């Protein structure tokens, strides 16, 4: 099914509408919780439930897909958020909301793995990097479109906003019907799945998983804590929040160029490794001004843009490498490991950054970033050789 235009259009359309609805729903739910006088701690735990769901399903995604099939699994992953959104409309019981959010997180993790595996499967082999780059750019845009739609509908009109979310998610589910029927996976009986499959994928592709971890740390994890970093540097609340947009814009804008570059090498595998090393080097260089940022706050803007751009490029290149090398259930399994390492990098960064920023924003925090970036760059450099 390589080069299936119908398959690509179906996955692109489904992902676009589904994620627009989800990124409209996420801030809406947090605002509804705060209006209900729920504490900030509980609201934060509620937001973290999504990531818990992703971590619960990702190690076992390939095992589920082997038993259920890829198309039915995609329908399941797209239908579960619709159930969750309906539940949020029908009840205000807090523990039920947590359960619904966990369900949405599990579905989101399964969809994440499936959609990226489908894109790699359907993309024309000669334009794999470009196709994945376009897909990553589209995903980045949904982070912006969802909240903008919420602002347009109005955060105070919660019922209208929830109906809009339901409509978007329903359209996304409908688009999955266009996904063409796939032939049986050639490795359906031989591929390792579950935890054993994860272990084999990590051992087989350590460079790719390391690139995913570094990308997740600097793009996803640090991106989530940038408002805290900005406030600690003395920026106003609006400017500190804007740092998140700068990081996100960097990752979105670099996805397509990095994917297109990956297609242009005469030796694609070697070229991808070289590009990963280059972008890891960009991250290292962008961390070096860190100890001086506290005294020169304007430096944070180009630094953050480079973190997002290089981190997003590393994830895109890792995705291209997996798609170029593997097919079938092995592709699904390796994609699941990439998602897991990327989100793990994000969790490590977001969990530890807050305390380090509070403790020593001008020295310990930037030095730790320099150390981690240097270790990642050195590891990728050695493996690429």
mmCIF file of C-alpha atoms in Angstrom:
data_model
loop_
_atom_site.group_PDB
_atom_site.id
_atom_site.type_symbol
_atom_site.label_atom_id
_atom_site.label_comp_id
_atom_site.label_asym_id
_atom_site.label_seq_id
_atom_site.Cartn_x
_atom_site.Cartn_y
_atom_site.Cartn_z
ATOM 1 C CA UNK A 1 0.000 0.000 0.000
ATOM 2 C CA UNK A 2 3.016 2.330 -0.290
ATOM 3 C CA UNK A 3 2.061 5.518 -2.112
ATOM 4 C CA UNK A 4 -1.671 5.246 -1.345
ATOM 5 C CA UNK A 5 -3.081 8.759 -1.786
ATOM 6 C CA UNK A 6 -6.470 7.741 -0.435
ATOM 7 C CA UNK A 7 -4.818 6.335 2.684
ATOM 8 C CA UNK A 8 -2.784 9.495 3.239
ATOM 9 C CA UNK A 9 -5.801 11.770 2.773
ATOM 10 C CA UNK A 10 -7.844 9.639 5.171
ATOM 11 C CA UNK A 11 -5.213 9.690 7.929
ATOM 12 C CA UNK A 12 -4.466 13.397 7.424
ATOM 13 C CA UNK A 13 -8.152 14.344 7.524
ATOM 14 C CA UNK A 14 -8.960 12.140 10.489
ATOM 15 C CA UNK A 15 -5.990 13.423 12.473
ATOM 16 C CA UNK A 16 -6.674 17.080 11.677
ATOM 17 C CA UNK A 17 -10.306 17.123 12.834
ATOM 18 C CA UNK A 18 -9.720 14.825 15.797
ATOM 19 C CA UNK A 19 -6.787 16.825 17.181
ATOM 20 C CA UNK A 20 -8.510 20.173 16.618
ATOM 21 C CA UNK A 21 -11.339 18.863 18.777
ATOM 22 C CA UNK A 22 -9.020 17.460 21.432
ATOM 23 C CA UNK A 23 -6.912 20.627 21.703
ATOM 24 C CA UNK A 24 -10.115 22.622 21.959
ATOM 25 C CA UNK A 25 -11.415 20.312 24.684
ATOM 26 C CA UNK A 26 -8.292 20.181 26.880
ATOM 27 C CA UNK A 27 -8.150 23.862 27.926
ATOM 28 C CA UNK A 28 -11.948 23.983 28.148
ATOM 29 C CA UNK A 29 -12.002 21.185 30.735
ATOM 30 C CA UNK A 30 -9.349 22.884 32.863
ATOM 31 C CA UNK A 31 -11.333 26.133 32.802
ATOM 32 C CA UNK A 32 -14.508 24.249 33.765
ATOM 33 C CA UNK A 33 -12.682 22.632 36.692
ATOM 34 C CA UNK A 34 -11.426 26.002 37.922
ATOM 35 C CA UNK A 35 -14.947 27.463 37.617
ATOM 36 C CA UNK A 36 -16.115 24.557 39.793
ATOM 37 C CA UNK A 37 -13.582 25.658 42.472
ATOM 38 C CA UNK A 38 -11.385 22.596 41.999
ATOM 39 C CA UNK A 39 -7.876 23.158 43.377
ATOM 40 C CA UNK A 40 -4.955 23.807 41.045
ATOM 41 C CA UNK A 41 -3.295 20.604 42.284
ATOM 42 C CA UNK A 42 -6.291 18.479 41.317
ATOM 43 C CA UNK A 43 -6.595 20.279 37.976
ATOM 44 C CA UNK A 44 -2.922 19.533 37.310
ATOM 45 C CA UNK A 45 -3.429 15.864 38.132
ATOM 46 C CA UNK A 46 -6.401 15.838 35.788
ATOM 47 C CA UNK A 47 -4.223 17.197 32.951
ATOM 48 C CA UNK A 48 -1.513 14.616 33.744
ATOM 49 C CA UNK A 49 -4.085 11.813 33.420
ATOM 50 C CA UNK A 50 -3.824 12.130 29.641
ATOM 51 C CA UNK A 51 -0.120 11.260 29.743
ATOM 52 C CA UNK A 52 -0.841 8.397 32.135
ATOM 53 C CA UNK A 53 -3.238 6.969 29.555
ATOM 54 C CA UNK A 54 -0.626 7.267 26.813
ATOM 55 C CA UNK A 55 1.938 5.446 28.957
ATOM 56 C CA UNK A 56 -0.553 2.716 29.814
ATOM 57 C CA UNK A 57 -1.365 1.820 26.220
ATOM 58 C CA UNK A 58 1.849 2.514 24.305
ATOM 59 C CA UNK A 59 3.846 -0.553 25.487
ATOM 60 C CA UNK A 60 0.967 -2.819 24.473
ATOM 61 C CA UNK A 61 -0.240 -1.038 21.312
ATOM 62 C CA UNK A 62 1.312 -3.539 18.902
ATOM 63 C CA UNK A 63 -0.102 -6.448 20.918
ATOM 64 C CA UNK A 64 -3.621 -4.971 20.727
ATOM 65 C CA UNK A 65 -3.253 -4.203 17.022
ATOM 66 C CA UNK A 66 -2.126 -7.773 16.291
ATOM 67 C CA UNK A 67 -5.353 -9.148 17.816
ATOM 68 C CA UNK A 68 -7.796 -6.487 16.606
ATOM 69 C CA UNK A 69 -6.282 -5.271 13.342
ATOM 70 C CA UNK A 70 -5.060 -1.830 12.358
ATOM 71 C CA UNK A 71 -8.248 -0.369 10.855
ATOM 72 C CA UNK A 72 -10.522 -1.535 13.714
ATOM 73 C CA UNK A 73 -7.938 -0.269 16.211
ATOM 74 C CA UNK A 74 -8.004 3.135 14.497
ATOM 75 C CA UNK A 75 -11.816 3.217 14.680
ATOM 76 C CA UNK A 76 -11.577 2.347 18.360
ATOM 77 C CA UNK A 77 -8.958 5.059 18.989
ATOM 78 C CA UNK A 78 -11.110 7.674 17.201
ATOM 79 C CA UNK A 79 -14.389 6.599 18.783
ATOM 80 C CA UNK A 80 -13.234 6.626 22.418
ATOM 81 C CA UNK A 81 -12.714 10.451 22.571
ATOM 82 C CA UNK A 82 -16.277 10.832 21.279
ATOM 83 C CA UNK A 83 -17.502 8.768 24.257
ATOM 84 C CA UNK A 84 -15.367 10.861 26.610
ATOM 85 C CA UNK A 85 -16.682 14.155 25.219
ATOM 86 C CA UNK A 86 -20.270 12.940 25.611
ATOM 87 C CA UNK A 87 -19.491 11.926 29.201
ATOM 88 C CA UNK A 88 -18.124 15.391 30.013
ATOM 89 C CA UNK A 89 -21.428 16.847 28.795
ATOM 90 C CA UNK A 90 -23.625 14.472 30.757
ATOM 91 C CA UNK A 91 -21.995 14.456 34.202
ATOM 92 C CA UNK A 92 -19.978 16.691 36.516
ATOM 93 C CA UNK A 93 -18.843 13.942 38.915
ATOM 94 C CA UNK A 94 -15.105 14.455 39.359
ATOM 95 C CA UNK A 95 -13.982 10.823 39.548
ATOM 96 C CA UNK A 96 -15.993 10.047 36.392
ATOM 97 C CA UNK A 97 -14.193 12.911 34.655
ATOM 98 C CA UNK A 98 -10.844 11.385 35.641
ATOM 99 C CA UNK A 99 -11.942 8.035 34.209
ATOM 100 C CA UNK A 100 -13.119 9.671 30.982
ATOM 101 C CA UNK A 101 -9.848 11.589 30.677
ATOM 102 C CA UNK A 102 -7.874 8.379 31.196
ATOM 103 C CA UNK A 103 -9.932 6.734 28.435
ATOM 104 C CA UNK A 104 -9.196 9.674 26.128
ATOM 105 C CA UNK A 105 -5.481 9.414 26.963
ATOM 106 C CA UNK A 106 -5.386 5.689 26.175
ATOM 107 C CA UNK A 107 -7.183 6.345 22.885
ATOM 108 C CA UNK A 108 -4.825 9.218 22.124
ATOM 109 C CA UNK A 109 -1.751 7.049 22.657
ATOM 110 C CA UNK A 110 -3.139 4.309 20.407
ATOM 111 C CA UNK A 111 -4.081 6.842 17.714
ATOM 112 C CA UNK A 112 -0.641 8.485 17.913
ATOM 113 C CA UNK A 113 1.108 5.182 17.201
ATOM 114 C CA UNK A 114 -1.357 4.083 14.520
ATOM 115 C CA UNK A 115 -1.488 7.380 12.630
ATOM 116 C CA UNK A 116 2.289 7.658 12.334
ATOM 117 C CA UNK A 117 2.575 4.006 11.290
ATOM 118 C CA UNK A 118 -0.148 4.531 8.650
ATOM 119 C CA UNK A 119 1.615 7.631 7.292
ATOM 120 C CA UNK A 120 4.886 5.703 6.958
ATOM 121 C CA UNK A 121 3.023 2.818 5.296
ATOM 122 C CA UNK A 122 1.073 4.947 2.799
ATOM 123 C CA UNK A 123 3.748 7.538 1.919
ATOM 124 C CA UNK A 124 5.596 7.280 -1.423
ATOM 125 C CA UNK A 125 9.024 5.802 -0.546
ATOM 126 C CA UNK A 126 10.898 8.532 -2.471
ATOM 127 C CA UNK A 127 9.042 11.275 -0.587
ATOM 128 C CA UNK A 128 8.762 9.676 2.836
ATOM 129 C CA UNK A 129 10.564 12.515 4.631
ATOM 130 C CA UNK A 130 8.497 15.212 2.937
ATOM 131 C CA UNK A 131 5.236 13.418 3.717
ATOM 132 C CA UNK A 132 6.119 12.927 7.377
ATOM 133 C CA UNK A 133 7.294 16.539 7.563
ATOM 134 C CA UNK A 134 3.955 17.777 6.185
ATOM 135 C CA UNK A 135 2.107 15.557 8.653
ATOM 136 C CA UNK A 136 4.154 16.841 11.609
ATOM 137 C CA UNK A 137 3.540 20.429 10.483
ATOM 138 C CA UNK A 138 -0.204 19.799 10.325
ATOM 139 C CA UNK A 139 -0.186 18.288 13.826
ATOM 140 C CA UNK A 140 1.650 21.370 15.096
ATOM 141 C CA UNK A 141 -1.015 23.626 13.577
ATOM 142 C CA UNK A 142 -3.806 21.811 15.427
ATOM 143 C CA UNK A 143 -2.195 22.919 18.710
ATOM 144 C CA UNK A 144 -2.987 26.470 17.587
ATOM 145 C CA UNK A 145 -6.324 25.923 15.818
ATOM 146 C CA UNK A 146 -7.989 24.103 18.742
ATOM 147 C CA UNK A 147 -7.524 26.903 21.321
ATOM 148 C CA UNK A 148 -8.384 29.549 18.681
ATOM 149 C CA UNK A 149 -11.694 27.778 18.000
ATOM 150 C CA UNK A 150 -12.372 27.702 21.738
ATOM 151 C CA UNK A 151 -11.720 31.433 21.984
ATOM 152 C CA UNK A 152 -14.030 32.045 18.998
ATOM 153 C CA UNK A 153 -16.893 30.039 20.496
ATOM 154 C CA UNK A 154 -16.315 31.565 23.935
ATOM 155 C CA UNK A 155 -14.983 29.934 27.089
ATOM 156 C CA UNK A 156 -18.110 30.921 29.022
ATOM 157 C CA UNK A 157 -20.423 29.093 26.608
ATOM 158 C CA UNK A 158 -19.354 25.608 27.662
ATOM 159 C CA UNK A 159 -22.274 23.692 26.109
ATOM 160 C CA UNK A 160 -21.725 25.251 22.689
ATOM 161 C CA UNK A 161 -17.998 24.565 22.956
ATOM 162 C CA UNK A 162 -18.614 20.916 23.887
ATOM 163 C CA UNK A 163 -20.994 20.502 20.940
ATOM 164 C CA UNK A 164 -18.291 21.938 18.671
ATOM 165 C CA UNK A 165 -15.797 19.427 20.087
ATOM 166 C CA UNK A 166 -18.273 16.594 19.451
ATOM 167 C CA UNK A 167 -18.718 17.732 15.859
ATOM 168 C CA UNK A 168 -14.971 17.883 15.192
ATOM 169 C CA UNK A 169 -14.276 14.483 16.763
ATOM 170 C CA UNK A 170 -17.214 12.939 14.872
ATOM 171 C CA UNK A 171 -15.901 14.252 11.558
ATOM 172 C CA UNK A 172 -12.489 12.835 12.444
ATOM 173 C CA UNK A 173 -14.058 9.445 13.139
ATOM 174 C CA UNK A 174 -15.933 9.560 9.822
ATOM 175 C CA UNK A 175 -12.695 10.187 7.914
ATOM 176 C CA UNK A 176 -11.256 6.899 9.195
ATOM 177 C CA UNK A 177 -13.807 5.034 7.048
ATOM 178 C CA UNK A 178 -11.745 6.101 4.022
ATOM 179 C CA UNK A 179 -8.625 4.271 5.227
ATOM 180 C CA UNK A 180 -8.124 1.469 2.670
ATOM 181 C CA UNK A 181 -8.073 -2.151 3.693
ATOM 182 C CA UNK A 182 -4.540 -3.325 4.317
ATOM 183 C CA UNK A 183 -3.128 -6.729 3.386
ATOM 184 C CA UNK A 184 -2.199 -8.977 6.314
ATOM 185 C CA UNK A 185 1.029 -7.932 7.991
ATOM 186 C CA UNK A 186 3.901 -10.020 6.672
ATOM 187 C CA UNK A 187 5.272 -10.362 10.205
ATOM 188 C CA UNK A 188 1.996 -10.868 12.076
ATOM 189 C CA UNK A 189 3.224 -14.196 13.506
ATOM 190 C CA UNK A 190 6.933 -13.496 13.796
ATOM 191 C CA UNK A 191 7.117 -9.934 15.174
ATOM 192 C CA UNK A 192 7.719 -9.493 18.893
ATOM 193 C CA UNK A 193 5.013 -7.425 20.576
ATOM 194 C CA UNK A 194 4.329 -6.123 24.067
ATOM 195 C CA UNK A 195 7.199 -5.543 26.474
ATOM 196 C CA UNK A 196 9.491 -7.997 24.673
ATOM 197 C CA UNK A 197 8.858 -6.142 21.425
ATOM 198 C CA UNK A 198 9.697 -2.833 23.089
ATOM 199 C CA UNK A 199 12.981 -4.217 24.372
ATOM 200 C CA UNK A 200 13.935 -5.541 20.936
ATOM 201 C CA UNK A 201 13.068 -2.239 19.265
ATOM 202 C CA UNK A 202 15.234 -0.277 21.710
ATOM 203 C CA UNK A 203 18.179 -2.657 21.217
ATOM 204 C CA UNK A 204 17.750 -2.610 17.449
ATOM 205 C CA UNK A 205 17.449 1.179 17.101
ATOM 206 C CA UNK A 206 19.188 2.819 20.100
ATOM 207 C CA UNK A 207 20.148 5.919 18.075
ATOM 208 C CA UNK A 208 16.561 6.514 17.014
ATOM 209 C CA UNK A 209 15.213 6.109 20.526
ATOM 210 C CA UNK A 210 17.913 8.416 21.911
ATOM 211 C CA UNK A 211 16.963 11.030 19.314
ATOM 212 C CA UNK A 212 13.327 10.664 20.366
ATOM 213 C CA UNK A 213 14.221 11.142 24.031
ATOM 214 C CA UNK A 214 16.311 14.266 23.358
ATOM 215 C CA UNK A 215 13.580 15.696 21.122
ATOM 216 C CA UNK A 216 10.940 15.046 23.777
ATOM 217 C CA UNK A 217 13.084 16.572 26.520
ATOM 218 C CA UNK A 218 13.833 19.842 24.723
ATOM 219 C CA UNK A 219 10.639 20.290 22.691
ATOM 220 C CA UNK A 220 7.840 18.703 24.721
ATOM 221 C CA UNK A 221 9.125 18.783 28.304
ATOM 222 C CA UNK A 222 10.900 22.135 28.413
ATOM 223 C CA UNK A 223 8.102 23.602 26.295
ATOM 224 C CA UNK A 224 5.630 22.790 29.076
ATOM 225 C CA UNK A 225 7.732 24.567 31.739
ATOM 226 C CA UNK A 226 8.738 27.639 29.699
ATOM 227 C CA UNK A 227 6.205 29.931 31.424
ATOM 228 C CA UNK A 228 7.883 29.127 34.769
ATOM 229 C CA UNK A 229 11.318 29.761 33.248
ATOM 230 C CA UNK A 230 10.188 33.071 31.775
ATOM 231 C CA UNK A 231 8.693 34.278 35.065
ATOM 232 C CA UNK A 232 11.881 33.306 36.929
ATOM 233 C CA UNK A 233 13.883 35.396 34.435
ATOM 234 C CA UNK A 234 11.692 38.414 35.183
ATOM 235 C CA UNK A 235 9.432 38.342 32.113
ATOM 236 C CA UNK A 236 5.796 39.352 32.455
ATOM 237 C CA UNK A 237 3.049 36.719 32.488
ATOM 238 C CA UNK A 238 2.089 37.399 28.848
ATOM 239 C CA UNK A 239 5.673 37.223 27.570
ATOM 240 C CA UNK A 240 6.395 34.094 29.622
ATOM 241 C CA UNK A 241 3.372 32.364 28.117
ATOM 242 C CA UNK A 242 4.432 33.473 24.635
ATOM 243 C CA UNK A 243 7.639 31.449 25.029
ATOM 244 C CA UNK A 244 5.530 28.296 24.575
ATOM 245 C CA UNK A 245 4.295 29.597 21.215
ATOM 246 C CA UNK A 246 7.853 30.415 20.120
ATOM 247 C CA UNK A 247 9.024 26.887 20.949
ATOM 248 C CA UNK A 248 5.985 25.330 19.249
ATOM 249 C CA UNK A 249 6.457 27.493 16.163
ATOM 250 C CA UNK A 250 10.102 26.397 15.925
ATOM 251 C CA UNK A 251 9.150 22.720 15.959
ATOM 252 C CA UNK A 252 6.302 23.209 13.480
ATOM 253 C CA UNK A 253 8.351 25.253 11.011
ATOM 254 C CA UNK A 254 11.339 22.870 11.043
ATOM 255 C CA UNK A 255 9.403 19.611 10.566
ATOM 256 C CA UNK A 256 8.943 19.922 6.800
ATOM 257 C CA UNK A 257 12.463 21.194 5.921
ATOM 258 C CA UNK A 258 14.093 18.452 7.993
ATOM 259 C CA UNK A 259 11.909 15.790 6.371
ATOM 260 C CA UNK A 260 12.667 17.086 2.878
ATOM 261 C CA UNK A 261 16.396 17.146 3.630
ATOM 262 C CA UNK A 262 16.195 13.493 4.689
ATOM 263 C CA UNK A 263 14.914 12.579 1.194
ATOM 264 C CA UNK A 264 17.822 14.180 -0.661
ATOM 265 C CA UNK A 265 20.759 12.019 0.452
ATOM 266 C CA UNK A 266 22.189 9.386 -1.890
ATOM 267 C CA UNK A 267 22.659 7.223 1.205
ATOM 268 C CA UNK A 268 19.428 7.998 3.119
ATOM 269 C CA UNK A 269 20.264 6.025 6.286
ATOM 270 C CA UNK A 270 23.654 7.700 6.690
ATOM 271 C CA UNK A 271 22.135 11.084 5.837
ATOM 272 C CA UNK A 272 19.472 10.761 8.502
ATOM 273 C CA UNK A 273 22.068 9.887 11.151
ATOM 274 C CA UNK A 274 24.142 12.886 10.096
ATOM 275 C CA UNK A 275 21.147 15.200 10.298
ATOM 276 C CA UNK A 276 20.222 13.891 13.746
ATOM 277 C CA UNK A 277 23.753 14.598 14.944
ATOM 278 C CA UNK A 278 23.619 18.105 13.451
ATOM 279 C CA UNK A 279 20.341 18.943 15.191
ATOM 280 C CA UNK A 280 21.622 17.495 18.471
ATOM 281 C CA UNK A 281 24.597 19.826 17.995
ATOM 282 C CA UNK A 282 22.208 22.752 17.467
ATOM 283 C CA UNK A 283 20.557 21.922 20.795
ATOM 284 C CA UNK A 284 23.959 21.819 22.491
ATOM 285 C CA UNK A 285 24.984 25.176 21.013
ATOM 286 C CA UNK A 286 21.654 26.726 22.045
ATOM 287 C CA UNK A 287 22.147 25.623 25.664
ATOM 288 C CA UNK A 288 25.612 27.204 25.963
ATOM 289 C CA UNK A 289 24.321 30.792 26.532
ATOM 290 C CA UNK A 290 22.138 29.472 29.398
ATOM 291 C CA UNK A 291 24.249 30.774 32.319
ATOM 292 C CA UNK A 292 24.089 34.284 30.810
ATOM 293 C CA UNK A 293 20.345 34.285 30.042
ATOM 294 C CA UNK A 294 19.409 35.386 33.575
ATOM 295 C CA UNK A 295 21.431 38.578 33.127
ATOM 296 C CA UNK A 296 20.384 39.071 29.486
ATOM 297 C CA UNK A 297 16.728 37.913 29.281
ATOM 298 C CA UNK A 298 16.344 38.691 25.558
ATOM 299 C CA UNK A 299 18.613 35.709 24.819
ATOM 300 C CA UNK A 300 15.834 33.348 25.886
ATOM 301 C CA UNK A 301 13.828 34.007 22.698
ATOM 302 C CA UNK A 302 16.309 32.641 20.120
ATOM 303 C CA UNK A 303 17.345 29.891 22.549
ATOM 304 C CA UNK A 304 13.762 28.661 22.965
ATOM 305 C CA UNK A 305 13.108 28.841 19.212
ATOM 306 C CA UNK A 306 16.164 26.630 18.580
ATOM 307 C CA UNK A 307 15.093 24.128 21.269
ATOM 308 C CA UNK A 308 11.706 23.709 19.616
ATOM 309 C CA UNK A 309 13.065 23.602 16.070
ATOM 310 C CA UNK A 310 15.867 21.097 16.740
ATOM 311 C CA UNK A 311 13.746 18.954 19.078
ATOM 312 C CA UNK A 312 10.937 18.741 16.527
ATOM 313 C CA UNK A 313 13.419 17.941 13.746
ATOM 314 C CA UNK A 314 14.931 15.086 15.776
ATOM 315 C CA UNK A 315 11.503 13.500 16.276
ATOM 316 C CA UNK A 316 10.612 13.927 12.588
ATOM 317 C CA UNK A 317 13.898 12.348 11.453
ATOM 318 C CA UNK A 318 13.470 9.444 13.883
ATOM 319 C CA UNK A 319 9.988 8.849 12.491
ATOM 320 C CA UNK A 320 11.326 8.947 8.909
ATOM 321 C CA UNK A 321 14.076 6.458 9.777
ATOM 322 C CA UNK A 322 11.636 3.975 11.282
ATOM 323 C CA UNK A 323 9.246 4.322 8.334
ATOM 324 C CA UNK A 324 12.048 3.768 5.825
ATOM 325 C CA UNK A 325 13.390 0.629 7.501
ATOM 326 C CA UNK A 326 10.339 -1.249 8.758
ATOM 327 C CA UNK A 327 6.844 -2.379 7.790
ATOM 328 C CA UNK A 328 3.956 -4.254 9.333
ATOM 329 C CA UNK A 329 3.769 -4.921 13.053
ATOM 330 C CA UNK A 330 7.479 -4.225 13.448
ATOM 331 C CA UNK A 331 6.806 -0.686 12.177
ATOM 332 C CA UNK A 332 3.953 -0.301 14.671
ATOM 333 C CA UNK A 333 6.109 -1.588 17.510
ATOM 334 C CA UNK A 334 9.061 0.683 16.735
ATOM 335 C CA UNK A 335 6.708 3.664 16.379
ATOM 336 C CA UNK A 336 5.282 2.843 19.809
ATOM 337 C CA UNK A 337 8.777 2.844 21.316
ATOM 338 C CA UNK A 338 9.566 6.193 19.663
ATOM 339 C CA UNK A 339 6.365 7.673 21.109
ATOM 340 C CA UNK A 340 7.258 6.236 24.512
ATOM 341 C CA UNK A 341 10.817 7.610 24.519
ATOM 342 C CA UNK A 342 9.637 11.015 23.258
ATOM 343 C CA UNK A 343 6.981 11.330 25.957
ATOM 344 C CA UNK A 344 9.392 9.959 28.584
ATOM 345 C CA UNK A 345 11.859 12.684 27.660
ATOM 346 C CA UNK A 346 9.063 15.209 28.025
ATOM 347 C CA UNK A 347 8.042 13.869 31.411
ATOM 348 C CA UNK A 348 11.623 13.879 32.732
ATOM 349 C CA UNK A 349 12.048 17.499 31.661
ATOM 350 C CA UNK A 350 8.706 18.730 32.978
ATOM 351 C CA UNK A 351 9.011 16.825 36.258
ATOM 352 C CA UNK A 352 12.480 18.102 37.144
ATOM 353 C CA UNK A 353 12.638 21.557 35.575
ATOM 354 C CA UNK A 354 10.262 23.300 37.970
ATOM 355 C CA UNK A 355 12.319 22.497 41.067
ATOM 356 C CA UNK A 356 15.630 23.311 39.335
ATOM 357 C CA UNK A 357 14.320 26.638 38.045
ATOM 358 C CA UNK A 358 13.153 27.552 41.545
ATOM 359 C CA UNK A 359 16.447 26.445 43.098
ATOM 360 C CA UNK A 360 18.975 27.953 40.666
ATOM 361 C CA UNK A 361 17.626 29.463 37.453
ATOM 362 C CA UNK A 362 20.907 31.154 36.569
ATOM 363 C CA UNK A 363 23.422 28.342 37.132
ATOM 364 C CA UNK A 364 22.339 24.788 38.029
ATOM 365 C CA UNK A 365 19.394 24.633 35.615
ATOM 366 C CA UNK A 366 21.310 25.844 32.516
ATOM 367 C CA UNK A 367 24.374 23.742 33.410
ATOM 368 C CA UNK A 368 22.234 20.619 33.645
ATOM 369 C CA UNK A 369 20.749 21.382 30.206
ATOM 370 C CA UNK A 370 24.264 21.816 28.783
ATOM 371 C CA UNK A 371 25.343 18.490 30.312
ATOM 372 C CA UNK A 372 22.332 16.569 28.943
ATOM 373 C CA UNK A 373 22.674 18.168 25.511
ATOM 374 C CA UNK A 374 26.408 17.327 25.433
ATOM 375 C CA UNK A 375 25.792 13.689 26.411
ATOM 376 C CA UNK A 376 23.091 13.341 23.741
ATOM 377 C CA UNK A 377 25.245 14.954 21.055
ATOM 378 C CA UNK A 378 28.258 12.811 21.918
ATOM 379 C CA UNK A 379 26.203 9.605 21.879
ATOM 380 C CA UNK A 380 24.631 10.433 18.507
ATOM 381 C CA UNK A 381 28.019 11.453 17.086
ATOM 382 C CA UNK A 382 29.645 8.172 18.138
ATOM 383 C CA UNK A 383 26.758 6.064 16.852
ATOM 384 C CA UNK A 384 26.593 7.930 13.540
ATOM 385 C CA UNK A 385 30.244 7.074 12.903
#
